[in-house]
Short mmCIF file of C-alpha atoms and ligand atoms in Angstrom, two decimals:
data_model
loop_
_atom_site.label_atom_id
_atom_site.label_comp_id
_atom_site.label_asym_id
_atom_site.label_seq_id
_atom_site.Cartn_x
_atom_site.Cartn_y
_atom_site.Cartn_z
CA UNK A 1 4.16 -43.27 24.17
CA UNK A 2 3.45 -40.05 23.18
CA UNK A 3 5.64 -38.94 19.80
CA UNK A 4 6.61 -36.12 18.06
CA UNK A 5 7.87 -36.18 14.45
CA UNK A 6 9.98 -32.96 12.97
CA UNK A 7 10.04 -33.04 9.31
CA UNK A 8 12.61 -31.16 7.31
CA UNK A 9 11.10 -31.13 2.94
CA UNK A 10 7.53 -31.06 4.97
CA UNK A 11 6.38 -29.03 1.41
CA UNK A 12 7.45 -31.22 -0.93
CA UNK A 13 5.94 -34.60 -2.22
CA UNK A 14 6.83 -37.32 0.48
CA UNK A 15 6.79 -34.49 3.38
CA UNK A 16 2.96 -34.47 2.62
CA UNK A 17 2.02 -37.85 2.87
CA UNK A 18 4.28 -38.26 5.61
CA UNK A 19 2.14 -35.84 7.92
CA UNK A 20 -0.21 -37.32 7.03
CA UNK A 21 0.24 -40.43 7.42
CA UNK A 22 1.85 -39.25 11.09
CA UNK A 23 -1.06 -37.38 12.16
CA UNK A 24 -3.05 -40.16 11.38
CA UNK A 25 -0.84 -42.43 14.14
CA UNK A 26 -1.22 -39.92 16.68
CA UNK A 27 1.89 -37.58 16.27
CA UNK A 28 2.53 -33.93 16.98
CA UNK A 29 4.04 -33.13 13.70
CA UNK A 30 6.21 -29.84 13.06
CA UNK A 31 7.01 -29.39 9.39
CA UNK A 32 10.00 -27.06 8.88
CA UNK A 33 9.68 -25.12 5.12
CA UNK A 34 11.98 -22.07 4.07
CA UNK A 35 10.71 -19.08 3.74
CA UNK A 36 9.92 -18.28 -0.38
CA UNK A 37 8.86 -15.10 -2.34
CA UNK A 38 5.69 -16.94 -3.23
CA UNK A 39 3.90 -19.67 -1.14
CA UNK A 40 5.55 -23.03 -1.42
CA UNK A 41 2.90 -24.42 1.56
CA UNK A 42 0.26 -25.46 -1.35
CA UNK A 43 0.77 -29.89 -0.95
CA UNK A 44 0.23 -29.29 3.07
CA UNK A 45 -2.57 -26.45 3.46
CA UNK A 46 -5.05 -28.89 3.59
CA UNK A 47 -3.48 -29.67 7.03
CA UNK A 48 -4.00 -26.07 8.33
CA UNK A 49 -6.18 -26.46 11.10
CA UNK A 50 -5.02 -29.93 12.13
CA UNK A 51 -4.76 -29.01 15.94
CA UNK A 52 -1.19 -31.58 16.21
CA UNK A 53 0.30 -29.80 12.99
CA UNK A 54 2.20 -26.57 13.07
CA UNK A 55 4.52 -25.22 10.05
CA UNK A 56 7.88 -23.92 11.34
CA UNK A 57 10.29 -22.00 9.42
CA UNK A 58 13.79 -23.18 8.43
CA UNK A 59 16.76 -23.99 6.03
CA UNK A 60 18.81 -27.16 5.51
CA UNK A 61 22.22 -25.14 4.79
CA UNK A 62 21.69 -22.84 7.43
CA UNK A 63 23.23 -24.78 10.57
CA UNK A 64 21.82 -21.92 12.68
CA UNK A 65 18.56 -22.28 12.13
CA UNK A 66 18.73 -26.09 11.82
CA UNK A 67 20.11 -26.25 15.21
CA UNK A 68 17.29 -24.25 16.48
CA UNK A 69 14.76 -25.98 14.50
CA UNK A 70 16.13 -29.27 16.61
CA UNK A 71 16.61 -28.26 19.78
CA UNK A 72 13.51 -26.81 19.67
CA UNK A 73 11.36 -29.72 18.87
CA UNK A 74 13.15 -31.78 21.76
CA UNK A 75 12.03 -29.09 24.16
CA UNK A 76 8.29 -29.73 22.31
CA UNK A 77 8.32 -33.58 22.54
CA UNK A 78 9.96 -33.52 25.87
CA UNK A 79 6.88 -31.02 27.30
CA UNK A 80 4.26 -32.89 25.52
CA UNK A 81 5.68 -36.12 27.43
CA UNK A 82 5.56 -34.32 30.39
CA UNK A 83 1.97 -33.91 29.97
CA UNK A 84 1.55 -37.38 28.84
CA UNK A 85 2.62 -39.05 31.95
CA UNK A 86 -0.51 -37.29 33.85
CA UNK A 87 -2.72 -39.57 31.58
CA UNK A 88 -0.54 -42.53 31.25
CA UNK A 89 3.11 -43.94 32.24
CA UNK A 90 5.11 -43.58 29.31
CA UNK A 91 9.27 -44.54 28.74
CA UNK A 92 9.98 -41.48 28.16
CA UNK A 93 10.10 -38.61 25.32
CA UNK A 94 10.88 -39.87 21.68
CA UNK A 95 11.60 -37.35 18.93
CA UNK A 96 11.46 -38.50 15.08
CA UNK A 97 13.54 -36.47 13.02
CA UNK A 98 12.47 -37.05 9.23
CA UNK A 99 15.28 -35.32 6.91
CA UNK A 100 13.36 -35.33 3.11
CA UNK A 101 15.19 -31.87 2.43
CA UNK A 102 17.05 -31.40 -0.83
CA UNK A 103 17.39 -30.58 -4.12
CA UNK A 104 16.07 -33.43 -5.66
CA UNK A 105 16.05 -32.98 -9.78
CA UNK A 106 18.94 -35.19 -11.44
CA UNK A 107 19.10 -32.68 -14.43
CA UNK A 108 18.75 -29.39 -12.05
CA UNK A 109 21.96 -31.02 -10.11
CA UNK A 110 24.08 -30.63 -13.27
CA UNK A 111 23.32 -27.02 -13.93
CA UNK A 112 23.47 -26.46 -10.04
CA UNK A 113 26.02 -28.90 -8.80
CA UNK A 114 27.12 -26.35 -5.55
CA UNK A 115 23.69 -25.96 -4.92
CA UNK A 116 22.63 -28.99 -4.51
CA UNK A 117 25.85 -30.12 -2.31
CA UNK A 118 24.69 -27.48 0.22
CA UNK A 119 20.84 -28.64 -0.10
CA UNK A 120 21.24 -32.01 -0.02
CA UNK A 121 24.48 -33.22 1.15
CA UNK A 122 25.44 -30.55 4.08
CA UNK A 123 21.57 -29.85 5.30
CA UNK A 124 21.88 -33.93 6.01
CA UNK A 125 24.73 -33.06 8.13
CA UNK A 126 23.58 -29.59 9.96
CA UNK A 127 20.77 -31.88 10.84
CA UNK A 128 22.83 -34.77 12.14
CA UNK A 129 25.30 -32.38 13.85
CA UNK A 130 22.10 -30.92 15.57
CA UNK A 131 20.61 -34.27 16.94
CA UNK A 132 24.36 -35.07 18.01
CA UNK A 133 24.71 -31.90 19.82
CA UNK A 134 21.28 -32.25 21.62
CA UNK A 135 23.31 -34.92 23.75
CA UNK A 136 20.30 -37.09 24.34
CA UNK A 137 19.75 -40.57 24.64
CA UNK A 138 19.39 -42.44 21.39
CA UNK A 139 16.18 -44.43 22.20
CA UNK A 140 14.58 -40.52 22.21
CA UNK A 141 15.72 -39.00 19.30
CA UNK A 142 15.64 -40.84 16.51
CA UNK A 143 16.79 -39.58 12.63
CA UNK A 144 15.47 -40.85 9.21
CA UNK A 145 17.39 -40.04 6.04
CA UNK A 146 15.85 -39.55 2.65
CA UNK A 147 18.73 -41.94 0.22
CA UNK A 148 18.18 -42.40 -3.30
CA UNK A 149 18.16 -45.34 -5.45
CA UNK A 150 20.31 -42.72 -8.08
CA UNK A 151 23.16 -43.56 -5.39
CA UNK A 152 23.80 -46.90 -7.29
CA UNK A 153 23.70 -45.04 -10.85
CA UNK A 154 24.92 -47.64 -13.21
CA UNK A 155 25.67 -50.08 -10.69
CA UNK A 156 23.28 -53.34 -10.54
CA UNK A 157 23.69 -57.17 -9.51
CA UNK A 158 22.41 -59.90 -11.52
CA UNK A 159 21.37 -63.33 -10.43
CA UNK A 160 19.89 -66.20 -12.72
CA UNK A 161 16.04 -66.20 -12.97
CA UNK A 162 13.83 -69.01 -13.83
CA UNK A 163 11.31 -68.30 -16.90
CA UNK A 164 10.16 -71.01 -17.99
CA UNK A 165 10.86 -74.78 -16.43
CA UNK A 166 10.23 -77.69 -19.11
CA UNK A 167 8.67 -81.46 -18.38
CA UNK A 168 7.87 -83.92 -20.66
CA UNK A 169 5.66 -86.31 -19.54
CA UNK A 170 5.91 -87.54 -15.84
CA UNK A 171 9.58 -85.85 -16.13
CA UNK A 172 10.34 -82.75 -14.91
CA UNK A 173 13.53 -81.40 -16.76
CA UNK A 174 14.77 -79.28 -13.81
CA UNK A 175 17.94 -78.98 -16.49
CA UNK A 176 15.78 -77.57 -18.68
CA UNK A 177 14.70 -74.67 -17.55
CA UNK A 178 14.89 -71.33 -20.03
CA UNK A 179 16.78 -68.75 -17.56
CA UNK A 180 18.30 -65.37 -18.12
CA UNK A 181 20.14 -63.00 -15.37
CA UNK A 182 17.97 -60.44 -14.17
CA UNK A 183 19.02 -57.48 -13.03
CA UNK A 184 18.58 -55.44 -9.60
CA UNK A 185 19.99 -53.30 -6.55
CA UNK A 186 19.94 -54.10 -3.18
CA UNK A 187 21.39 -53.01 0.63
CA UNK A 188 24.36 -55.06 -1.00
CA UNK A 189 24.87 -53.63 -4.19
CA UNK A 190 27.54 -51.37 -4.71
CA UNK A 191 27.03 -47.77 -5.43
CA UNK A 192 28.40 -46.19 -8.59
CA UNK A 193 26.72 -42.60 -8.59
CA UNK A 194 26.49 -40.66 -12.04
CA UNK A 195 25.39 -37.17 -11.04
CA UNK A 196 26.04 -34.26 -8.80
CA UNK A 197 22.66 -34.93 -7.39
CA UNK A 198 23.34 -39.02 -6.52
CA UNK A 199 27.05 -37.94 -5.58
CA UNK A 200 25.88 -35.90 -2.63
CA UNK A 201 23.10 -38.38 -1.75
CA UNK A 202 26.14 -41.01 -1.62
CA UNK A 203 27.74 -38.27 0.87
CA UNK A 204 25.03 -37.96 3.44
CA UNK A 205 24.25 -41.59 3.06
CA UNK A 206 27.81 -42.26 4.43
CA UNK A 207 27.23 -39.59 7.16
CA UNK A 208 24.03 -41.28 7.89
CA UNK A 209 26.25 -44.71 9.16
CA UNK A 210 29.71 -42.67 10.46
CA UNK A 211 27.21 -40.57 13.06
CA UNK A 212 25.13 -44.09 13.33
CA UNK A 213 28.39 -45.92 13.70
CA UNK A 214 30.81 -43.21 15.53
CA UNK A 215 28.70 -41.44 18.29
CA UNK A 216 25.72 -44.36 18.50
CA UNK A 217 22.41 -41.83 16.79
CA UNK A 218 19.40 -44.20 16.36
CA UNK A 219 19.99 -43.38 12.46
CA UNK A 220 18.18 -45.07 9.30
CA UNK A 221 18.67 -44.39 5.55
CA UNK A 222 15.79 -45.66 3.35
CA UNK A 223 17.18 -46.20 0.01
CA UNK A 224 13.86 -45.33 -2.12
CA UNK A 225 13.47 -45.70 -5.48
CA UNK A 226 11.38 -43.89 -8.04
CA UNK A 227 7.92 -42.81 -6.38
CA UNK A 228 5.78 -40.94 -7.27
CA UNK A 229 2.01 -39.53 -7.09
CA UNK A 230 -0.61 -37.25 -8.12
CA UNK A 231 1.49 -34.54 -5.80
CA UNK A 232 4.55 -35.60 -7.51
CA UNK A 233 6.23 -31.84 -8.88
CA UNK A 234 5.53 -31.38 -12.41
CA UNK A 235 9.26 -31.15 -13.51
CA UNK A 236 9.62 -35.34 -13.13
CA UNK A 237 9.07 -37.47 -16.45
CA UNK A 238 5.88 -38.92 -15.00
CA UNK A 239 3.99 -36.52 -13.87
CA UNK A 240 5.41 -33.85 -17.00
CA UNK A 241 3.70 -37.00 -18.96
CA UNK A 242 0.60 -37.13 -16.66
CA UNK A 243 0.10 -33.65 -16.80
CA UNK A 244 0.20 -33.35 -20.54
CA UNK A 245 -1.83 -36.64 -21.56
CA UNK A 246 -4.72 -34.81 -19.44
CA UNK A 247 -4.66 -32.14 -21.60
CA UNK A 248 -4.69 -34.10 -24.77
CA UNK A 249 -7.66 -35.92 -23.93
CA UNK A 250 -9.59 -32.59 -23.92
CA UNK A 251 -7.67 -31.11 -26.66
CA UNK A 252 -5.81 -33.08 -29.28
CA UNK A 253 -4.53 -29.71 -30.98
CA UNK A 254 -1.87 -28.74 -28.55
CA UNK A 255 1.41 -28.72 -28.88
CA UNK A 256 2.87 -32.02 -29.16
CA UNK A 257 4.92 -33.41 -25.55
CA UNK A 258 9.38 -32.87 -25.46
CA UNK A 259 11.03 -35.57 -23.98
CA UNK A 260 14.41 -36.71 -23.48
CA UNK A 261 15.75 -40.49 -23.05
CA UNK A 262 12.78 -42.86 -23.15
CA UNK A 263 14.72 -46.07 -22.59
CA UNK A 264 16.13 -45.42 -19.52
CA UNK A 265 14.28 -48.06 -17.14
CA UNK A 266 12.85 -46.90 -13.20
CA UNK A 267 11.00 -48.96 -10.50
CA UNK A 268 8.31 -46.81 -9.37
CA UNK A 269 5.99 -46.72 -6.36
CA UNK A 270 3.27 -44.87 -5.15
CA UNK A 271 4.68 -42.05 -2.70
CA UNK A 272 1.80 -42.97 -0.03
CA UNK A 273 2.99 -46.08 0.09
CA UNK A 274 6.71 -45.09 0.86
CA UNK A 275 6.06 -42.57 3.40
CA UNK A 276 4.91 -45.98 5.56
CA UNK A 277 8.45 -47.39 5.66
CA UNK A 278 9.96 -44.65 6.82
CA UNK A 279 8.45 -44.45 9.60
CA UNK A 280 8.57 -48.19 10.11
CA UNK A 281 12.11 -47.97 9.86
CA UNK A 282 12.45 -45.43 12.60
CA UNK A 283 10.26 -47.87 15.02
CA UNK A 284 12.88 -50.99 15.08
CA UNK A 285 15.77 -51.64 17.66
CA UNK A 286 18.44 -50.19 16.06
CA UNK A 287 18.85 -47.94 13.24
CA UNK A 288 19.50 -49.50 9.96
CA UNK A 289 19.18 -49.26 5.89
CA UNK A 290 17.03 -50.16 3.83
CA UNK A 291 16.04 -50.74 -0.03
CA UNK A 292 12.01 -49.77 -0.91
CA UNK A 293 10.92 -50.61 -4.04
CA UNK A 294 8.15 -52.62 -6.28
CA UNK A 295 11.04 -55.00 -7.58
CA UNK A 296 9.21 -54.28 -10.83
CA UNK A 297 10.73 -52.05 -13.78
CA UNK A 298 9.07 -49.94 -16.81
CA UNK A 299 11.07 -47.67 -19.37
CA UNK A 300 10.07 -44.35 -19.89
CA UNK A 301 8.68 -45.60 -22.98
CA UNK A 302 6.29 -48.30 -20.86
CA UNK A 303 4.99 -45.32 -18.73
CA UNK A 304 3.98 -43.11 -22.01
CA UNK A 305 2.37 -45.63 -23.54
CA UNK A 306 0.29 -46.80 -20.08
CA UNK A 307 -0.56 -42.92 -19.53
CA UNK A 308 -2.14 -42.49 -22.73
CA UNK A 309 -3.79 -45.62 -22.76
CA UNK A 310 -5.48 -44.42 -19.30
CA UNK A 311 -6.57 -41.31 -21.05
CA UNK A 312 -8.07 -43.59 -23.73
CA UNK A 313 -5.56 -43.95 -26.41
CA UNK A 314 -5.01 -47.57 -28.65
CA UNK A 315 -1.36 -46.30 -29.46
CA UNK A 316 0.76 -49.49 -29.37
CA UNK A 317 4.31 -47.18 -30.30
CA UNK A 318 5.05 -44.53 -29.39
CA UNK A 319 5.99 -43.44 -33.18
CA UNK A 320 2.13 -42.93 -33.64
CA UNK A 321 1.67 -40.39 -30.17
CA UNK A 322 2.16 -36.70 -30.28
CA UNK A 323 5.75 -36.64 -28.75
CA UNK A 324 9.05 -35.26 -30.02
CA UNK A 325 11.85 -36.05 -28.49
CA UNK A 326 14.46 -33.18 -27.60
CA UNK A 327 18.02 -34.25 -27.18
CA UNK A 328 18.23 -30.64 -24.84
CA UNK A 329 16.34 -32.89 -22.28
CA UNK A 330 19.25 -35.83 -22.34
CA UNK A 331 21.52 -35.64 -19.02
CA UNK A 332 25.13 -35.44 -19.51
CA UNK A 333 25.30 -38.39 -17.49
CA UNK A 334 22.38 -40.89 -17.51
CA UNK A 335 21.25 -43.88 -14.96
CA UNK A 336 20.04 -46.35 -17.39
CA UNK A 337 18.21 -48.97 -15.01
CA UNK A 338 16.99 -49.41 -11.93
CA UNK A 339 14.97 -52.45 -10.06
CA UNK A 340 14.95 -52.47 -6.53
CA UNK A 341 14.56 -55.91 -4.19
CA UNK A 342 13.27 -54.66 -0.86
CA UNK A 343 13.32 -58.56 0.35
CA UNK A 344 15.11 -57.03 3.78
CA UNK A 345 12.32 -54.49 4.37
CA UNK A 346 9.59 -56.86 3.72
CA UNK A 347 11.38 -59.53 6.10
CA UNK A 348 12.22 -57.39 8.87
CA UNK A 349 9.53 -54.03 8.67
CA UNK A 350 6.96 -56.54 7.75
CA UNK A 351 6.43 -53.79 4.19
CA UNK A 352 5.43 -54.36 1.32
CA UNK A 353 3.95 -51.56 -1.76
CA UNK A 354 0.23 -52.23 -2.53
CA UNK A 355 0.19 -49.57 -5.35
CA UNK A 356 1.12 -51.51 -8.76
CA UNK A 357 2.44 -49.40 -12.21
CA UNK A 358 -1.07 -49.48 -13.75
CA UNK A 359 -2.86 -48.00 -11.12
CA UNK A 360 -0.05 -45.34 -10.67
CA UNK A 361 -0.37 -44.45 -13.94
CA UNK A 362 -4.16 -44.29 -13.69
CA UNK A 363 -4.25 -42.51 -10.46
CA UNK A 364 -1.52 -39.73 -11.63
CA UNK A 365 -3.72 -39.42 -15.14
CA UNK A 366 -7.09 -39.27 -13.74
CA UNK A 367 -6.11 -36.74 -11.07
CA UNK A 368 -4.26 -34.23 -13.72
CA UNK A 369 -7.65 -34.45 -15.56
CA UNK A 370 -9.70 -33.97 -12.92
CA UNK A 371 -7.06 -30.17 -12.00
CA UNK A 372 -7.57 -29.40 -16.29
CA UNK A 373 -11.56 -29.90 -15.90
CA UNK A 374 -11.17 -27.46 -13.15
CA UNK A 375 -9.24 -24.88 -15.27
P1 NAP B 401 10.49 -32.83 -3.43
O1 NAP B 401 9.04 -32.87 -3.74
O2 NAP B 401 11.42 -32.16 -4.38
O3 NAP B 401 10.64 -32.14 -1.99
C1 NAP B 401 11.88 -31.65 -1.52
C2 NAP B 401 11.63 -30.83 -0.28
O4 NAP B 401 12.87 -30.29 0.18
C3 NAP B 401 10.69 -29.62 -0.50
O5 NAP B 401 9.87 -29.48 0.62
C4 NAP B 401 11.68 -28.46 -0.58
O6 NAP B 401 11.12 -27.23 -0.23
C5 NAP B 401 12.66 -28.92 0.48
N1 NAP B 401 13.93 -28.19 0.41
C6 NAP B 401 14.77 -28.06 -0.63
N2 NAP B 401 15.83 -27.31 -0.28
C7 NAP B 401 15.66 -26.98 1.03
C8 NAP B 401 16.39 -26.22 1.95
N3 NAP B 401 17.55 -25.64 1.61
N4 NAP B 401 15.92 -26.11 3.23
C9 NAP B 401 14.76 -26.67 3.58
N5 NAP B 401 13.99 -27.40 2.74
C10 NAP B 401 14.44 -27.54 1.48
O7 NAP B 401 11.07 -34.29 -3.19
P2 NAP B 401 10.28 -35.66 -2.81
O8 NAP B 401 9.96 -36.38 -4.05
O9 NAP B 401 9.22 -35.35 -1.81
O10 NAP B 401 11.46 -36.48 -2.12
C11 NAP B 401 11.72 -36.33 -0.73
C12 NAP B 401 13.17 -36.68 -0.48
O11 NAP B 401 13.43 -38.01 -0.91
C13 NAP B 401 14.18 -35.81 -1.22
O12 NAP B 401 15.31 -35.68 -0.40
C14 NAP B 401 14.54 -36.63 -2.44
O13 NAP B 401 15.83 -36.29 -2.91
C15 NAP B 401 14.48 -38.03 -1.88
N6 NAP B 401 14.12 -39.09 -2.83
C16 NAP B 401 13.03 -38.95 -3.63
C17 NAP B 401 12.67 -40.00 -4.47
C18 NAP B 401 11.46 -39.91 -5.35
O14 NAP B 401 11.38 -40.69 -6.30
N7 NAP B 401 10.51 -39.05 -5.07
C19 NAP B 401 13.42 -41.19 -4.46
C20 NAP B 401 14.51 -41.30 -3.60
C21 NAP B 401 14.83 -40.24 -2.76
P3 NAP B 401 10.33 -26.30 -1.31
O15 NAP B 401 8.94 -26.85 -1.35
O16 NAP B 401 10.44 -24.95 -0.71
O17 NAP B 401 11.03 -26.45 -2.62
O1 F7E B 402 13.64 -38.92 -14.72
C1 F7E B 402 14.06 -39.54 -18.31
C2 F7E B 402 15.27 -39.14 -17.53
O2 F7E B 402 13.54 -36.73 -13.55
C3 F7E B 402 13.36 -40.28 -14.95
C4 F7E B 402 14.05 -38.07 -8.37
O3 F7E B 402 12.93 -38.17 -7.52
O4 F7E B 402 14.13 -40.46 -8.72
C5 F7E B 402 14.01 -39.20 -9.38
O5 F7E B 402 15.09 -39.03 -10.29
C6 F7E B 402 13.91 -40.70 -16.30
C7 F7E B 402 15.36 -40.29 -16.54
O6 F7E B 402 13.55 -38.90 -12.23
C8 F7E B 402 12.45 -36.54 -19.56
O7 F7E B 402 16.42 -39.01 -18.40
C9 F7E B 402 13.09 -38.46 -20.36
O8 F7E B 402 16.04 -41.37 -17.11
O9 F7E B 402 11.54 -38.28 -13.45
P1 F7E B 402 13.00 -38.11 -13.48
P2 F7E B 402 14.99 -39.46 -11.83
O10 F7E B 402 16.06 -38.76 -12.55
O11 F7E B 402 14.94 -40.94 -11.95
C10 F7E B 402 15.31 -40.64 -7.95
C11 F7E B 402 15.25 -42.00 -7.30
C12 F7E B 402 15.56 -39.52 -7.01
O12 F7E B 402 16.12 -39.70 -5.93
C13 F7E B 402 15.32 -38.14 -7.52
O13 F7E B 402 15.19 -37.22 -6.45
O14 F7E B 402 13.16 -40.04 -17.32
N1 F7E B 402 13.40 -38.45 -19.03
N2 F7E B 402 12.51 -37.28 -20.70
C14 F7E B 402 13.03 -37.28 -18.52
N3 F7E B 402 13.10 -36.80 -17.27
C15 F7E B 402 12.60 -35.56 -17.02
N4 F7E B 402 12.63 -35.08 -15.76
N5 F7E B 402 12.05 -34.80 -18.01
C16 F7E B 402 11.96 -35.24 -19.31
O15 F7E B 402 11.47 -34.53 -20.19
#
């Protein structure tokens, strides 16, 4: 079948790897990005001359061109199906619509709550609106929907976990066993969202089922939590960390590294590994939701301490590494754990992440001294 993607956030982060990934399957792939003072195209112009890539331009809170955006990439994938059927019988023309668009900085969303409303909870629905309005079948257009593990805030479930079972002998003291309740967050878990940023997440997540739900849109929402990658923007705690233990290993004079909160606790991926499931999720029967994830949690702390040691450090606290910490970096309002189980994903998309926190950590360390060796 031949497929064409449309992906709104096709600048940032996940919109790389995501056309990526896409081209590499085969798609025609049209990226939307908004028109900036100063180029904002730098994580996809690598892709330039891909012959099945082409950068379109467009804004999530502007319904207008949203709507335009969408109705022109049916009239794309439903022309490039045409063609298709000359070389090979196809069931007809099938749209993705990827919507990673929004202002995605928990701290920004405080100091920009309206903003970020607009960005990230109304472009979700000017792009929802426009798939509705394109009146097609749903098996043709179908509509992925970047939602955030920040949704469930300070919301978690616990369940008993075994640590350690005890035998003596022959005996095997099943009563024994050492357990303690482990936390985590999954499809089930209730949301309880503690920022303007999560709050309008929680908004188009709910959109995401009423359009799925109401007027039958082939809809999914991937719950994702924390990835990130050597494209991740420099603003996020790991790649602000990244970026300055690089430094340090070629100059231990500078300035020593501001941070906020170091306790709280994330489960992070590798991005590349993400982008997979959504598209996975956009190739079942029906649409659906879904929680990606390692399952594995570090504290901020954890991920200081790995980064140095990748750039060679033996600092076993963090007491003895050259970081202050700034309490002008703590949010009003913080999410102090997350842990995702993505046992549905793995059970029904057949996913699973293949990136684990060391190599992450490597990876995002190696690559940031790699850009300071180049100046
Ligand atoms: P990112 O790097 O910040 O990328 C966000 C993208 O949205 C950028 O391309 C940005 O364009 C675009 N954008 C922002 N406002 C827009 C507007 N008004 N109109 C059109 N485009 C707009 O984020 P990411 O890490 O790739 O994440 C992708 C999506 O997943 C986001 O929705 C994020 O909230 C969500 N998410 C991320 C994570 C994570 O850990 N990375 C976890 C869960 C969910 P510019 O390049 O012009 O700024
Ligand atoms: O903060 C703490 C901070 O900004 C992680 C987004 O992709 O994931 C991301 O949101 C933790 C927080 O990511 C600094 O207080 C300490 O506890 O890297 P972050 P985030 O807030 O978890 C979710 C799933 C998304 O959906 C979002 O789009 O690190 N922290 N010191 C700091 N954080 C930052 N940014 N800067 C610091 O100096």
């Amino acid at each position: 079948m031949s497929k064409t993607a449309l992906i709104f956030g096709v600048t940032g982060q996940d919109g790389s790897y995501l056309t990526e990934h896409l081209l590499g399957l085969g798609y025609h792939v049209i990226g939307v990005r908004r028109r900036t003072s100063v180029p904002n195209t730098g994580r996809v112009d690598h892709l330039a001359g891909e012959p099945l890539f082409k950068l379109v331009c467009g804004d999530v809170t502007d319904a207008a061109s949203v709507s335009h955006v969408v109705w022109q990439a049916w009239q794309d994938a439903y022309m490039e199906w045409r063609r298709s059927l000359q070389i090979r019988p196809s069931e007809g023309p099938r749209l993705e619509v990827y919507n990673l668009a929004a202002q995605s900085h928990v701290k920004a969303s405080f100091d920009e709550p309206l903003h970020t409303t607009q960005a990230t909870y109304l472009g979700c629905l000017n792009v929802l609106e426009a798939i509705r309005r394109l009146d097609v079948r749903q098996e043709h257009v179908r509509f992925y929907q970047a939602s955030s593990s920040e949704m469930f805030g300070a919301a978690f479930d616990t369940r008993a976990r075994v640590i350690e079972e005890c035998s003596e002998g022959a005996i095997h003291w099943k009563s024994m066993s050492l357990t303690e309740r482990e936390r985590y967050q999954d499809e089930s878990t209730p949301f309880l969202p503690c920022s303007p940023y999560a709050i309008a997440k929680l908004a188009a997540h709910h959109a995401v089922r009423l359009y799925r739900d109401a007027y039958g849109l082939f809809a999914c929402s991937g719950i994702l939590h924390n990835h990130e990658s050597e494209r991740r923007g420099e603003e996020f705690v790991t790649r602000k960390i990244t970026k300055y233990v690089a430094r340090w290993a070629r100059d231990k004079s500078i300035e020593p590294l501001r941070l906020g909160n170091l306790n709280a606790s994330r489960d992070w991926g590798h991005a590349e590994d993400y982008v997979r499931a959504m598209h996975l999720m956009l190739q079942q029967e029906k649409g659906d939701d879904f929680v990606i994830c390692t399952g594995e949690t570090h504290t901020v702390r954890e991920f200081l301490l790995a980064a140095f040691k990748a750039a060679g450090s033996e600092a076993e606290n963090v007491e003895s590494l050259p970081v202050v910490i700034d309490s002008s970096l703590y949010r009003p309002s913080e999410v102090p754990y997350l842990r995702g189980d993505c046992s549905k994903a793995k059970r029904v998309l057949g996913w699973k992440p293949e990136v684990p926190f060391e190599e992450l950590v490597r990876r995002m360390v190696y690559s940031d001294m790699r850009a300071t060796d180049r100046g």
